[in-house]
mmCIF file of C-alpha atoms in Angstrom:
data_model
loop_
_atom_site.group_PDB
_atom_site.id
_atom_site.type_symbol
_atom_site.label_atom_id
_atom_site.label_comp_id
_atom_site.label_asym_id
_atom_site.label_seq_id
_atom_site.Cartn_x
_atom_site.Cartn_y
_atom_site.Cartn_z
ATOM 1 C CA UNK M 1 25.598 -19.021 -37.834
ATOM 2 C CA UNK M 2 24.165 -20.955 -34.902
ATOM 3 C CA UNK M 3 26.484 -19.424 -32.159
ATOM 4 C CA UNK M 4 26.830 -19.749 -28.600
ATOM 5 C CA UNK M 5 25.409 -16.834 -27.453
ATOM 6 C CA UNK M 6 22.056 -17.737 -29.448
ATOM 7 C CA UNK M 7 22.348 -20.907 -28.513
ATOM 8 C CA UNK M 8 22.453 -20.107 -24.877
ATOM 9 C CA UNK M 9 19.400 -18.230 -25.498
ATOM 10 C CA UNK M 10 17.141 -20.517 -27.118
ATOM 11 C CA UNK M 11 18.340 -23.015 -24.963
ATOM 12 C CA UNK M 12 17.341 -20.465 -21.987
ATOM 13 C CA UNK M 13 14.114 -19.824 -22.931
ATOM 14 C CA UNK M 14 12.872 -23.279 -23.857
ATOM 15 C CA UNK M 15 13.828 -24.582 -20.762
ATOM 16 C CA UNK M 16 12.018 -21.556 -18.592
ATOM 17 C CA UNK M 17 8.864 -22.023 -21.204
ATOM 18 C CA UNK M 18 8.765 -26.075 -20.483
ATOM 19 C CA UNK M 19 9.436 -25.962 -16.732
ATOM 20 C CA UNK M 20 5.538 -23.695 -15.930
ATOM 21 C CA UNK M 21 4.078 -26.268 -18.644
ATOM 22 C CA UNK M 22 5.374 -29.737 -17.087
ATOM 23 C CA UNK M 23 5.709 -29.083 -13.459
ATOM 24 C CA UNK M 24 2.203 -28.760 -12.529
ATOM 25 C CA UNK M 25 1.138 -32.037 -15.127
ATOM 26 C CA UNK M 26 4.396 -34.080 -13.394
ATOM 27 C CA UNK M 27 3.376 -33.300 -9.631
ATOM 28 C CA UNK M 28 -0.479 -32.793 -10.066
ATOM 29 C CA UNK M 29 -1.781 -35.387 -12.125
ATOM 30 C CA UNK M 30 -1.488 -38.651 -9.847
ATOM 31 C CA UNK M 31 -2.783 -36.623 -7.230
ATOM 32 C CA UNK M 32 -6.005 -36.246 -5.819
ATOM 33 C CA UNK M 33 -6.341 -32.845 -4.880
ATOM 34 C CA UNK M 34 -9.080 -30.929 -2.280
ATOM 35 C CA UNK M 35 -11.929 -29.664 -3.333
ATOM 36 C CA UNK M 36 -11.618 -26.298 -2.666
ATOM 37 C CA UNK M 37 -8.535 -26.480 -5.049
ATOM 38 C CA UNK M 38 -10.859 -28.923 -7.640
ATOM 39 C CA UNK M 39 -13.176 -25.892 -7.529
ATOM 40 C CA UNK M 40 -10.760 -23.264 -8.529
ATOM 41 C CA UNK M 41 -9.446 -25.223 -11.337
ATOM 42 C CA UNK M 42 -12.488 -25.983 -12.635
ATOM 43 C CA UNK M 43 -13.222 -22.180 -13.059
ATOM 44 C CA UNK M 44 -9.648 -21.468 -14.245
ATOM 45 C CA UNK M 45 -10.434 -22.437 -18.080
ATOM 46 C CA UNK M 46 -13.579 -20.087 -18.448
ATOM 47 C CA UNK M 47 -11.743 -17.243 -16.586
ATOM 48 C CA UNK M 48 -8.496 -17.938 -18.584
ATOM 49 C CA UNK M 49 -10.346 -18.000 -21.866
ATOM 50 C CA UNK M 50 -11.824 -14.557 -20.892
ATOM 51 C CA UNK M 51 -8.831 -12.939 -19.584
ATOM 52 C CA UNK M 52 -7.083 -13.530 -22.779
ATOM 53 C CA UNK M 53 -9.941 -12.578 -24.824
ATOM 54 C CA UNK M 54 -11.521 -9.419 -23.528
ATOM 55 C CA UNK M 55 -8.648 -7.174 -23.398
ATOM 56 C CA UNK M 56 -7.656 -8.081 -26.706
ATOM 57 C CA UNK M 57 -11.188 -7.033 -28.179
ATOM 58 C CA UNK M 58 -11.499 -3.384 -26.231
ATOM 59 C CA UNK M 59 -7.534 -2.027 -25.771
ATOM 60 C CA UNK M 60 -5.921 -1.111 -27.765
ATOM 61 C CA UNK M 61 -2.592 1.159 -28.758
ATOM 62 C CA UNK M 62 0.296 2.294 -27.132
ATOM 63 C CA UNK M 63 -0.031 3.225 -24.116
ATOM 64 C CA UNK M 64 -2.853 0.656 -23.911
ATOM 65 C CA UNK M 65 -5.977 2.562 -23.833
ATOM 66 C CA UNK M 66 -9.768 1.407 -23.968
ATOM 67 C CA UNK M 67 -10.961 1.209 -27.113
ATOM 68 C CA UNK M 68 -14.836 0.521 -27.918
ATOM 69 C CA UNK M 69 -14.587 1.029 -31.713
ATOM 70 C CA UNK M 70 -12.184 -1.455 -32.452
ATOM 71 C CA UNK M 71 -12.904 -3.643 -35.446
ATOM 72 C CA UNK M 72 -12.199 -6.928 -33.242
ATOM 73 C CA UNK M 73 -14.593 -5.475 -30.923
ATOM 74 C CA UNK M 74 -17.555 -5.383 -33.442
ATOM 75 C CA UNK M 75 -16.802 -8.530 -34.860
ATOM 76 C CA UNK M 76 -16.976 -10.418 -32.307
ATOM 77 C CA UNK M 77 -20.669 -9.487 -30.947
ATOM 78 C CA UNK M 78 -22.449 -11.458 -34.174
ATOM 79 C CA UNK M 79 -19.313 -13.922 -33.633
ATOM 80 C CA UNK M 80 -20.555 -14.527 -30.036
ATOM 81 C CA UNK M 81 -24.158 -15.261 -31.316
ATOM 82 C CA UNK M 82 -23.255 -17.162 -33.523
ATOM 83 C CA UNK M 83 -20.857 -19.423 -31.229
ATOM 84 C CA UNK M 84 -23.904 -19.723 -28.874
ATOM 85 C CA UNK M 85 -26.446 -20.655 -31.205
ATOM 86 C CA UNK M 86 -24.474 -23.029 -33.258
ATOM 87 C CA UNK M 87 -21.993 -24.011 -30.737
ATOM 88 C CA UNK M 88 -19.971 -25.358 -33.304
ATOM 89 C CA UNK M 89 -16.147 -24.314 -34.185
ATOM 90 C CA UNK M 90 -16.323 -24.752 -37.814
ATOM 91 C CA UNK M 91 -19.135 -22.612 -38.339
ATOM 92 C CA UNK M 92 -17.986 -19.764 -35.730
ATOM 93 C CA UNK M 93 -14.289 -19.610 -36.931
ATOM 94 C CA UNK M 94 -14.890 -19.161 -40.707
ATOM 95 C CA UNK M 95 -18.102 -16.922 -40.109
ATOM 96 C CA UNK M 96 -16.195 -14.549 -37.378
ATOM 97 C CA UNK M 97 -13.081 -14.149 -40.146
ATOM 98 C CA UNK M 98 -15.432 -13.121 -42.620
ATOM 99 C CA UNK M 99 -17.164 -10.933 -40.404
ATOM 100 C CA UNK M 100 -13.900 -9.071 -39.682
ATOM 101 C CA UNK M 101 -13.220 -9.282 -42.832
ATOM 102 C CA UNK M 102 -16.256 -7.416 -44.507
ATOM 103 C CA UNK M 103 -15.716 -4.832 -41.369
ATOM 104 C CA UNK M 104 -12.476 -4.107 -42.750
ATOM 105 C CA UNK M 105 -13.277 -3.197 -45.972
ATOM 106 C CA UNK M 106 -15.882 -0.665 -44.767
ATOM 107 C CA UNK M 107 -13.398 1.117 -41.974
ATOM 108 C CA UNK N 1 -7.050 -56.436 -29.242
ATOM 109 C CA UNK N 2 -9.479 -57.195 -31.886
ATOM 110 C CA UNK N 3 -8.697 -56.575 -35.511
ATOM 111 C CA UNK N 4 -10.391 -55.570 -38.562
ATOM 112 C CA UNK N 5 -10.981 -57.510 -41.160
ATOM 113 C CA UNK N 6 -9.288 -57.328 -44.491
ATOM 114 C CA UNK N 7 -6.945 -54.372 -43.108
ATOM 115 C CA UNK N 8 -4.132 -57.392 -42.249
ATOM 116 C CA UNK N 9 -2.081 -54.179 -40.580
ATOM 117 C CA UNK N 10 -4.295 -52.692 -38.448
ATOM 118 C CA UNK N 11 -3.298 -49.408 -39.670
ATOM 119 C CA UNK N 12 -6.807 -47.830 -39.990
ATOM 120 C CA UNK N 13 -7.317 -49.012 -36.297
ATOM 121 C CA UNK N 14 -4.194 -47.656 -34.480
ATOM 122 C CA UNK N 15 -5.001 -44.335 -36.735
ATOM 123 C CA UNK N 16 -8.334 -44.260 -35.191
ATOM 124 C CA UNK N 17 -7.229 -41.575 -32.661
ATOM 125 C CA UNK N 18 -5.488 -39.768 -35.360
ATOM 126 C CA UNK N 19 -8.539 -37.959 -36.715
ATOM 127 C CA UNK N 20 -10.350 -36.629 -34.033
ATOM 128 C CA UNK N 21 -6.831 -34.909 -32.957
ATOM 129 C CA UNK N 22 -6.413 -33.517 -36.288
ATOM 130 C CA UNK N 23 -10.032 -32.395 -36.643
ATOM 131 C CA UNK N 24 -9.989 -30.585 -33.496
ATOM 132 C CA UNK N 25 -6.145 -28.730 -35.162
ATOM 133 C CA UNK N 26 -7.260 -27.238 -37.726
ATOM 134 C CA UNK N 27 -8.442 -23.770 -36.293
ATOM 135 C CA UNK N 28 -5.487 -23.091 -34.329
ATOM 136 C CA UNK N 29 -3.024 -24.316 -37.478
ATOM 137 C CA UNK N 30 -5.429 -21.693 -39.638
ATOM 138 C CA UNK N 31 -4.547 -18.956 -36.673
ATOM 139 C CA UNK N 32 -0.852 -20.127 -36.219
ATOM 140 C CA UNK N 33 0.091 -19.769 -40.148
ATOM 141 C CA UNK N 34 -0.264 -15.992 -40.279
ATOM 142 C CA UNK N 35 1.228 -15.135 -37.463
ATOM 143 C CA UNK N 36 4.065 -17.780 -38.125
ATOM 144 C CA UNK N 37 4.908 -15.947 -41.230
ATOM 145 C CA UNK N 38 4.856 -12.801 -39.642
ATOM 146 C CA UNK N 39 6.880 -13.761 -36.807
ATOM 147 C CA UNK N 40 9.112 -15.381 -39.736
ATOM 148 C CA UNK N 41 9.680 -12.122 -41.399
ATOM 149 C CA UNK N 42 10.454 -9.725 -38.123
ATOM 150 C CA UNK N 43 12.998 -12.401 -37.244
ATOM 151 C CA UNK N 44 14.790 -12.300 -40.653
ATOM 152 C CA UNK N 45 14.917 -8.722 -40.500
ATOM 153 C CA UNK N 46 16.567 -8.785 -36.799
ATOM 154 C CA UNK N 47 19.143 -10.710 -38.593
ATOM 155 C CA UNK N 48 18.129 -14.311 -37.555
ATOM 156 C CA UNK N 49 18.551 -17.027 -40.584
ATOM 157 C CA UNK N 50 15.854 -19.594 -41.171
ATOM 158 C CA UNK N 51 17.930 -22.081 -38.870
ATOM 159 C CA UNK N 52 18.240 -19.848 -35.744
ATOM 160 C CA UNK N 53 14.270 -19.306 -36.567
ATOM 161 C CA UNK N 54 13.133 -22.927 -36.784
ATOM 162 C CA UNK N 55 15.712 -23.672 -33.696
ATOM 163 C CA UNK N 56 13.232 -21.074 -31.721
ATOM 164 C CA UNK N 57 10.163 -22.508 -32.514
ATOM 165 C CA UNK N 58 11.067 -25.895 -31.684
ATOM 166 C CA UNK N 59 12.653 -25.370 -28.545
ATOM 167 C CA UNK N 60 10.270 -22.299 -27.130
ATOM 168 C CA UNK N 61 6.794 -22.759 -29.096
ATOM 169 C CA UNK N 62 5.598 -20.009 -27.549
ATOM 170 C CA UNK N 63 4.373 -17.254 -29.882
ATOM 171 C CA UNK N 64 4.113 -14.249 -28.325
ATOM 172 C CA UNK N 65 7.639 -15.032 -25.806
ATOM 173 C CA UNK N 66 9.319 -15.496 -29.299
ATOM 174 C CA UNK N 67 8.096 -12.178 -30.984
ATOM 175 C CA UNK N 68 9.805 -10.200 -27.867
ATOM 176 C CA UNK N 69 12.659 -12.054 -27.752
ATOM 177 C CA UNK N 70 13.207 -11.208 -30.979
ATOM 178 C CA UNK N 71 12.941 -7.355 -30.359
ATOM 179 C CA UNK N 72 14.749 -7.647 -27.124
ATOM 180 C CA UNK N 73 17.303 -9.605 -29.597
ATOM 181 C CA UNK N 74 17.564 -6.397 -31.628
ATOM 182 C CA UNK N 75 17.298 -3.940 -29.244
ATOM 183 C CA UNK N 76 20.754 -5.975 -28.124
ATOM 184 C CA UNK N 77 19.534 -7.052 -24.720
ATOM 185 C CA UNK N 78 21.516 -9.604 -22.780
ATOM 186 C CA UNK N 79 21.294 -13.216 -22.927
ATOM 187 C CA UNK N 80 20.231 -13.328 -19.725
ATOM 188 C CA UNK N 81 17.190 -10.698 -19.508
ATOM 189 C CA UNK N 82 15.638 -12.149 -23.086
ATOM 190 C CA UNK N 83 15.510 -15.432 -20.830
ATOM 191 C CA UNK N 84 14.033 -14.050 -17.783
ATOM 192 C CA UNK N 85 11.254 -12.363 -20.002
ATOM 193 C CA UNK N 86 10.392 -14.998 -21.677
ATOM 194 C CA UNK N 87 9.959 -16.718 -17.681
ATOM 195 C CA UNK N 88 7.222 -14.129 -17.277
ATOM 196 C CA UNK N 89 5.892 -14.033 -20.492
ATOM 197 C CA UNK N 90 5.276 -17.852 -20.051
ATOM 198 C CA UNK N 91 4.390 -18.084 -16.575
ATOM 199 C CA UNK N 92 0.635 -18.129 -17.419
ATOM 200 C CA UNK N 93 1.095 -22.102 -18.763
ATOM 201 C CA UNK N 94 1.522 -23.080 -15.276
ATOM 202 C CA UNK N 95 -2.190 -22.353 -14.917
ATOM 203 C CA UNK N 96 -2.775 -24.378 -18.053
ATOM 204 C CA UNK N 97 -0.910 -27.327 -16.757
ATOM 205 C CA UNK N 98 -2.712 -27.513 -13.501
ATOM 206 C CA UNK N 99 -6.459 -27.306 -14.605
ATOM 207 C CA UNK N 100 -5.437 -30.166 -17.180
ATOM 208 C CA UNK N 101 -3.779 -32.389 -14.383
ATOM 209 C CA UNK N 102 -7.203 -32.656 -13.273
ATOM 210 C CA UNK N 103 -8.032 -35.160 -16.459
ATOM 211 C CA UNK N 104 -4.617 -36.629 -16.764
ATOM 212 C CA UNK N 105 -4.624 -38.916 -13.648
ATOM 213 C CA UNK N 106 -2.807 -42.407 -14.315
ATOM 214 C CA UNK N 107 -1.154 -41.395 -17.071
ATOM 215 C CA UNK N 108 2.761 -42.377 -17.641
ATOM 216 C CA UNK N 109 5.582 -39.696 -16.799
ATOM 217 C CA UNK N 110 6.738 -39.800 -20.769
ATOM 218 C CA UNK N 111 3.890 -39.055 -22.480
ATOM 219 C CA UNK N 112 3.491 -36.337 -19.726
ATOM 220 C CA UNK N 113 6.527 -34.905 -20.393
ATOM 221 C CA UNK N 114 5.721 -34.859 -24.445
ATOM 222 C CA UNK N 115 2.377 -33.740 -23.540
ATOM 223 C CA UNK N 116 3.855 -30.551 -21.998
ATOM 224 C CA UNK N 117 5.574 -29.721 -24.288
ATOM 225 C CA UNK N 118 2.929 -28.272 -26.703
ATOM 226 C CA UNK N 119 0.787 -26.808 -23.871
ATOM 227 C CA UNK N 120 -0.096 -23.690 -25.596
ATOM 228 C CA UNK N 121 -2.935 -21.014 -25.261
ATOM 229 C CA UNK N 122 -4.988 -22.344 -27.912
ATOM 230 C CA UNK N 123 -4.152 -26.068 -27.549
ATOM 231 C CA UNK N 124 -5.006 -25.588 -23.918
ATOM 232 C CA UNK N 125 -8.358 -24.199 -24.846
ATOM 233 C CA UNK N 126 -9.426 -27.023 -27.555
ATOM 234 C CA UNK N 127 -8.138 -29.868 -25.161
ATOM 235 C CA UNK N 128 -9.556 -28.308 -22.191
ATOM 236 C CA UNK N 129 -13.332 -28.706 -24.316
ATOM 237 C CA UNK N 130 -12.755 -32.095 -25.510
ATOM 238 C CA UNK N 131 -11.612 -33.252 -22.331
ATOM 239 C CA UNK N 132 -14.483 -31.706 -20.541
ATOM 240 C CA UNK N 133 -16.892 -33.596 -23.314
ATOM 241 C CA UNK N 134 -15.791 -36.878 -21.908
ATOM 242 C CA UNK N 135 -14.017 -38.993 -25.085
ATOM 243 C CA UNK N 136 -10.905 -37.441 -24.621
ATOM 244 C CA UNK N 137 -7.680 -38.779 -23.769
ATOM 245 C CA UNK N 138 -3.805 -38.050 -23.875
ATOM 246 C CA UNK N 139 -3.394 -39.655 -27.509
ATOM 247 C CA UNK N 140 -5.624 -37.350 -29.634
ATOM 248 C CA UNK N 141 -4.466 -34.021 -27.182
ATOM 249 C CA UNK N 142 -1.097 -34.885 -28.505
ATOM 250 C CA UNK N 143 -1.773 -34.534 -31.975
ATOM 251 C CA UNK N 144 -3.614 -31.639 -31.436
ATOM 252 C CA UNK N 145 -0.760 -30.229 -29.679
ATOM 253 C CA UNK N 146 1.860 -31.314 -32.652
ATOM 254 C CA UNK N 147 -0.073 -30.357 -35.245
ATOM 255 C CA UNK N 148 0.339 -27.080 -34.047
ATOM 256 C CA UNK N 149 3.357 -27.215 -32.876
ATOM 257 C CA UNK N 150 4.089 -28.664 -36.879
ATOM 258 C CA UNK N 151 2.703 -25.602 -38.641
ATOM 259 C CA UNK N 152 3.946 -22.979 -36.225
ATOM 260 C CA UNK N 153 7.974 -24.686 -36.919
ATOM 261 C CA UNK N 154 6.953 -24.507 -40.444
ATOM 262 C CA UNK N 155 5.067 -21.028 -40.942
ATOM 263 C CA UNK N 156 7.943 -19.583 -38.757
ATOM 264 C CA UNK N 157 10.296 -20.967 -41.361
ATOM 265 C CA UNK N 158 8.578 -19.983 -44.102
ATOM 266 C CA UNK N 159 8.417 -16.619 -42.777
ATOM 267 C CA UNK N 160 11.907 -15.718 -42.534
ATOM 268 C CA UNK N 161 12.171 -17.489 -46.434
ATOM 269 C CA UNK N 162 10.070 -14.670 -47.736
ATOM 270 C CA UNK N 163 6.637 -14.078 -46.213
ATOM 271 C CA UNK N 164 6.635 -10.571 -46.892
ATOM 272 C CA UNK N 165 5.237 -11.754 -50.439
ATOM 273 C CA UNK N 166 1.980 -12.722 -48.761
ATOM 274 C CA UNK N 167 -0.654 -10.076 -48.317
ATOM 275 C CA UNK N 168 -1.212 -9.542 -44.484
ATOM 276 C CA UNK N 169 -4.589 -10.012 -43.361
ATOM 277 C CA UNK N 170 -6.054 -11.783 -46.538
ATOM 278 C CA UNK N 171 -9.463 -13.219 -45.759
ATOM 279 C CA UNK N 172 -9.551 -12.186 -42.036
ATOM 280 C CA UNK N 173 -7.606 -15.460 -41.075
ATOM 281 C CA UNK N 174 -5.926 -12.893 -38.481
ATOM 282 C CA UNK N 175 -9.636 -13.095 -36.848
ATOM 283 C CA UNK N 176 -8.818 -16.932 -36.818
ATOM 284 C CA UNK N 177 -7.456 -17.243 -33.061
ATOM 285 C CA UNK N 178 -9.886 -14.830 -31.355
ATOM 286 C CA UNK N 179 -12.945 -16.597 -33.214
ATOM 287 C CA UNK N 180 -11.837 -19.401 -31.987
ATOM 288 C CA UNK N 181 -11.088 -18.607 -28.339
ATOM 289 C CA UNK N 182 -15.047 -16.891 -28.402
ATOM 290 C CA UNK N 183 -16.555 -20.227 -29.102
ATOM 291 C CA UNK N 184 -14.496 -22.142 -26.554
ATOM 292 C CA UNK N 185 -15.099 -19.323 -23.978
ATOM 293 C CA UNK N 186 -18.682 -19.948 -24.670
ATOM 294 C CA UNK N 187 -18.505 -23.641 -24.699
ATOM 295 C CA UNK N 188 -16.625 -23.252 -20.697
ATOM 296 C CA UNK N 189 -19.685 -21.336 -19.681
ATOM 297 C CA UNK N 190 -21.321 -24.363 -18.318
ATOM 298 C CA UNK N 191 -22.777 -22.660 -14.917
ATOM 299 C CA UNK N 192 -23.667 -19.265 -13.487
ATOM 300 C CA UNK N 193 -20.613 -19.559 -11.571
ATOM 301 C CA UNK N 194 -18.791 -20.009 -14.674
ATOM 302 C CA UNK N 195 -20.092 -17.036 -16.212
ATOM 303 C CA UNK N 196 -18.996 -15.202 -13.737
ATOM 304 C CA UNK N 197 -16.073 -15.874 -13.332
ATOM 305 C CA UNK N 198 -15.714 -15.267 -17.172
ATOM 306 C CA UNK N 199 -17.526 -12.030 -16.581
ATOM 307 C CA UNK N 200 -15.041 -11.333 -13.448
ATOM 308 C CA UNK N 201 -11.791 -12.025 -15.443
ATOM 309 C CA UNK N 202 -12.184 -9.972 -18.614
ATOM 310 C CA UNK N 203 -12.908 -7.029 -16.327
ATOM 311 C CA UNK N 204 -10.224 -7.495 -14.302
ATOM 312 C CA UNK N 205 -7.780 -8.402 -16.994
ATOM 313 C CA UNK N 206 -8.832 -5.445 -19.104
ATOM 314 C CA UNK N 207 -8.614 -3.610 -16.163
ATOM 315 C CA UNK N 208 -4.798 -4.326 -15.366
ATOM 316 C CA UNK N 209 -4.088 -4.333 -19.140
ATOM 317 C CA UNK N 210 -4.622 -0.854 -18.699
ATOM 318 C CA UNK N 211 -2.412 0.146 -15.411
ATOM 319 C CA UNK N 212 0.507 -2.552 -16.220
ATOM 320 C CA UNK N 213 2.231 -3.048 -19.316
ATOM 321 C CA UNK N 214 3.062 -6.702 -20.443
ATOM 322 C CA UNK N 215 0.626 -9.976 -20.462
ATOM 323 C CA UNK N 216 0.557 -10.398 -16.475
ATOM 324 C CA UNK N 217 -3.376 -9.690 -17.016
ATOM 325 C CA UNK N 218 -3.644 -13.170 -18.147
ATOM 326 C CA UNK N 219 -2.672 -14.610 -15.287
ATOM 327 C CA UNK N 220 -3.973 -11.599 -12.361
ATOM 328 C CA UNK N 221 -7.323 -11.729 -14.170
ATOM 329 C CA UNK N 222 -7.599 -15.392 -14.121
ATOM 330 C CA UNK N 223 -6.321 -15.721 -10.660
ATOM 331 C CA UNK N 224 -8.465 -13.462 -9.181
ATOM 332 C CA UNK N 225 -11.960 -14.438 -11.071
ATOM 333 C CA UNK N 226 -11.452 -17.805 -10.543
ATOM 334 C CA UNK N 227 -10.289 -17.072 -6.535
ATOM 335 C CA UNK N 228 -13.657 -14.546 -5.731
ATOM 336 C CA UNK N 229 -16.001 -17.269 -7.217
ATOM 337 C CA UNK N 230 -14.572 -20.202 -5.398
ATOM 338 C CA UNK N 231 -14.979 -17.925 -2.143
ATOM 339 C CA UNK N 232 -18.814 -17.410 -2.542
ATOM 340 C CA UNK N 233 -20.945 -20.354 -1.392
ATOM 341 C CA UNK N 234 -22.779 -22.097 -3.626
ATOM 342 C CA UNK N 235 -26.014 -22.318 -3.191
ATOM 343 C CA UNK N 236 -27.099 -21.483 -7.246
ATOM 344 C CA UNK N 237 -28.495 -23.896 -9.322
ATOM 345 C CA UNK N 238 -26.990 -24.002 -13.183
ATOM 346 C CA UNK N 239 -27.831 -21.391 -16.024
ATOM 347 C CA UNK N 240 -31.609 -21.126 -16.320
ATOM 348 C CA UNK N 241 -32.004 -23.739 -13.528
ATOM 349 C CA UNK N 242 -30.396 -26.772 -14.959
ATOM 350 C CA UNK N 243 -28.428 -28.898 -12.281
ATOM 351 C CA UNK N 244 -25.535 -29.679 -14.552
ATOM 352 C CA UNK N 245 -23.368 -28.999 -10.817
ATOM 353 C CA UNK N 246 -21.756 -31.689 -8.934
ATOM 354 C CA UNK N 247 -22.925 -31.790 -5.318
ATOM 355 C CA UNK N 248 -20.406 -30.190 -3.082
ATOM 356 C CA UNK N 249 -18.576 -32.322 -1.432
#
């Protein structure tokens, strides 16, 4: 059932998964750092956000290829608006799933 | 400490911090659920029992790392290759960590250590907001992290029990996560040079999403937005003029 070989591996990859995630909060936080590297991190959550985002709404398939018509695409243009104007999660979430949603049952 | 009347425990104080952690949950648990289950159900069928699933998800908690694992599992890759992917695959937290250390100053090594454990994608994001509003602290990020980390054991579970009896996709709750990453992208965007180094990443992620296969994009898009903006001199004022910048230096 629970073996040593999966065992090894779970082990494995929870320890290489916890190491990126603690380090930095173990050796960073106590720390005051310069402000060319306060700077950078203060961009890092906008341009993480976005790097995670954007390629997820225009590629798509295997070979990854651009992808314009993509459902996720077209969703998330009234989604956007509406995240601006209401800038509230609630509201944004449940509208954005049922605008993907009603997409899908018209593609 | 001062105590509220008529509530001889103090429960409803100490729980104080309980709410605004669970409040600030319940997208990504909404998000996590479907893909749980269908992470649940590709396990099961690469032969792992609802033990070996649940042991994943607590020890990894990393979605996307677990769902190739699991095909590397099946494709019968070696113990030690499923564990060097998974190194890559999470490598991008490391950024995560680091822009959070920034609000976690004088804070004790423990409830560090817990902390990093749930540093996700999407906890990351919501904690990275509420910090940045101000009334933040390590408490309510926690329970925003376990939470998540809660449903995501639990979905995974439930997955590999039988999720393929629940319709994929029902009520676009699969638009759940990227919803909810738009309106914390848009809520980061608190300066031109913010925006553009939004603007700069997607492009460049997309970009390499294109030429090299895997999620490095994550972290060469982020990198290299967030590098090119800190390079250019500031001399901007805020979106629209507002001076919501700190003077440099």
């Amino acid at each position: 059932m629970l073996d040593g070989k999966y065992l090894f591996i779970v082990v494995g990859m929870g320890l290489v998964t916890y190491l990126p995630r603690w380090l930095p909060l173990a050796l960073l936080s106590n720390r005051r750092l310069p402000g060319v590297a306060e700077a950078w991190l203060d961009l890092i959550p906008a341009a993480i956000l976005s790097a995670l985002l954007v390629p997820v709404l225009i590629t798509g398939g295997q070979p990854v290829r651009l992808d314009l018509m993509r459902i996720e695409f077209w969703a998330a243009i009234p989604t956007f608006v509406v995240a601006v104007v209401t800038r509230s999660m609630g509201v944004t979430v449940v509208l954005g799933m049922l605008l993907f949603w009603s997409l899908k049952q018209f593609v | 400490m001062k105590r509220n009347t008529g509530d001889g425990t103090g429960l409803h104080q100490r729980l104080s911090w309980l709410r605004p952690g669970l409040h600030a949950a319940w997208p990504i648990c909404l998000g996590y659920i479907p893909i749980g289950l269908a992470f649940g159900v590709l396990a099961q069928k690469a032969g792992l029992n609802v033990l070996q699933i649940g042991l994943m998800s607590i020890l990894v908690f990393a979605g996307s790392s677990q769902f190739i694992a699991v095909s590397l599992l099946q494709s019968g890759a070696g113990a030690l290759a499923i564990i060097l992917t998974t190194f890559v695959v999470n490598l991008r937290h490391v950024l995560m960590s680091s822009a959070v250390s920034v609000f976690t100053g004088g804070s004790g090594k423990r409830i560090l250590a817990l902390f990093a454990y749930g540093v996700t994608d999407e906890s990351f994001a919501v904690n990275m907001a509420k910090f940045r509003e101000g009334s933040w602290g390590l408490r309510p990020a926690l329970v925003v992290n376990h939470t998540a980390n809660t449903v995501w054991i639990l979905s995974t579970m439930a997955g590999g029990l039988g999720g393929q009896f629940i319709p994929a996709g029902a009520f676009g709750i699969d638009y759940a996560l990227v919803a909810m990453f738009i309106i914390l992208l848009v809520m980061q965007i608190r300066s031109r040079r913010h925006l553009w180094a939004a603007v700069l990443a997607g492009i460049s992620a997309t970009l390499w999403s294109l030429w090299v296969p895997g999620n490095s994009y994550v972290i060469v898009g982020s990198v290299f937005a967030a590098s090119v903006v800190t390079a250019i001199p500031r001399n901007d004022r805020g979106v629209s003029g507002r001076s919501d910048q700190k003077p440099v230096n």
